[in-house]
Amino acid sequence: VIAKYTKLHAFILRHIYVENVMNRLWLVLSRDDWKNLQSTQNEILRYHLFRHKLQSVTAALSQYIRNKLGIAWEKFFAILCGKEGYQKMGLRGLHDLYSFQHDDLDWLLLAFFQFPRTTSSRVRSYLDEYYSIVFSIAGELLSSRTNLTNQYKKEIHRNGSICIDDQGILHYEERLAAFMDGFKCCLRAASSDGTSTNEHFRDLLQLMFFSEVG
């Protein structure tokens, strides 16, 4: 059970870290000292638009995680309190509590694509790619004071200026577009594959690509 908690916490904490990075990106791009930047207003707008696209994905993932955690908690609380439709289970200690949550942990690990299944592993690889995009551009836009991990720290600022040229932004835009297209196809295929996890794939598909759900 502890191993499952560890895996679950690692997934959630990584996403919380990404939310924090996105907030820092917004602060950097919303500074008033544009007179110190070498970028043109069009380039600044391009940065903002790209950050907005990233934020849309992050927000959808955040909502998905909150929804699944909420469902699991409501079920756990209903059983714990013996609410109508649920049989109350007595708890004699911490070990009983861990055992009691075993099924809920499995459900959450399925919901967060943490089981070693082929389809779940494909979803994880896409999520890894998205987080890599966020961390990579953050490493270039944020100074060393942002407390990014050493893996992503890059000292490429000049006098506090944003130092990504047009080709750099284009590279990230192309990576994000490829991610969005591939992830949508992956989720659409997974949501109809007849497995027990297809409800989770459908839910994430609807949150991220609501206009594409048919």
PDB file of C-alpha atoms in Angstrom, residues 69-84 86-89 91 97 100-101 104:
ATOM      1  CA  LEU A  69      -9.540  12.725  -6.199  1.00  0.00           C
ATOM      2  CA  GLY A  70     -12.962  14.091  -5.301  1.00  0.00           C
ATOM      3  CA  ILE A  71     -14.762  10.973  -6.511  1.00  0.00           C
ATOM      4  CA  ALA A  72     -12.392   8.708  -4.592  1.00  0.00           C
ATOM      5  CA  TRP A  73     -12.713  10.767  -1.410  1.00  0.00           C
ATOM      6  CA  GLU A  74     -16.517  10.880  -1.558  1.00  0.00           C
ATOM      7  CA  LYS A  75     -16.696   7.108  -1.920  1.00  0.00           C
ATOM      8  CA  PHE A  76     -14.183   6.539   0.868  1.00  0.00           C
ATOM      9  CA  PHE A  77     -16.024   8.927   3.207  1.00  0.00           C
ATOM     10  CA  ALA A  78     -19.393   7.347   2.397  1.00  0.00           C
ATOM     11  CA  ILE A  79     -18.126   3.875   3.280  1.00  0.00           C
ATOM     12  CA  LEU A  80     -16.265   5.127   6.333  1.00  0.00           C
ATOM     13  CA  CYS A  81     -19.407   6.790   7.695  1.00  0.00           C
ATOM     14  CA  GLY A  82     -21.808   4.071   6.562  1.00  0.00           C
ATOM     15  CA  LYS A  83     -23.882   6.390   4.416  1.00  0.00           C
ATOM     16  CA  GLU A  84     -26.962   5.121   2.633  1.00  0.00           C
ATOM     17  CA  TYR A  86     -22.705   1.700   1.697  1.00  0.00           C
ATOM     18  CA  GLN A  87     -21.823  -0.785   4.420  1.00  0.00           C
ATOM     19  CA  LYS A  88     -19.817   0.764   7.239  1.00  0.00           C
ATOM     20  CA  MET A  89     -16.487  -0.896   8.002  1.00  0.00           C
ATOM     21  CA  LEU A  91     -11.296   0.333  11.657  1.00  0.00           C
ATOM     22  CA  LEU A  97      -7.155   1.954   7.155  1.00  0.00           C
ATOM     23  CA  PHE A 100      -9.526  -0.336   3.500  1.00  0.00           C
ATOM     24  CA  GLN A 101      -8.162   2.121   0.939  1.00  0.00           C
ATOM     25  CA  ASP A 104      -9.510   3.174  -3.930  1.00  0.00           C
TER      26      ASP A 104
END
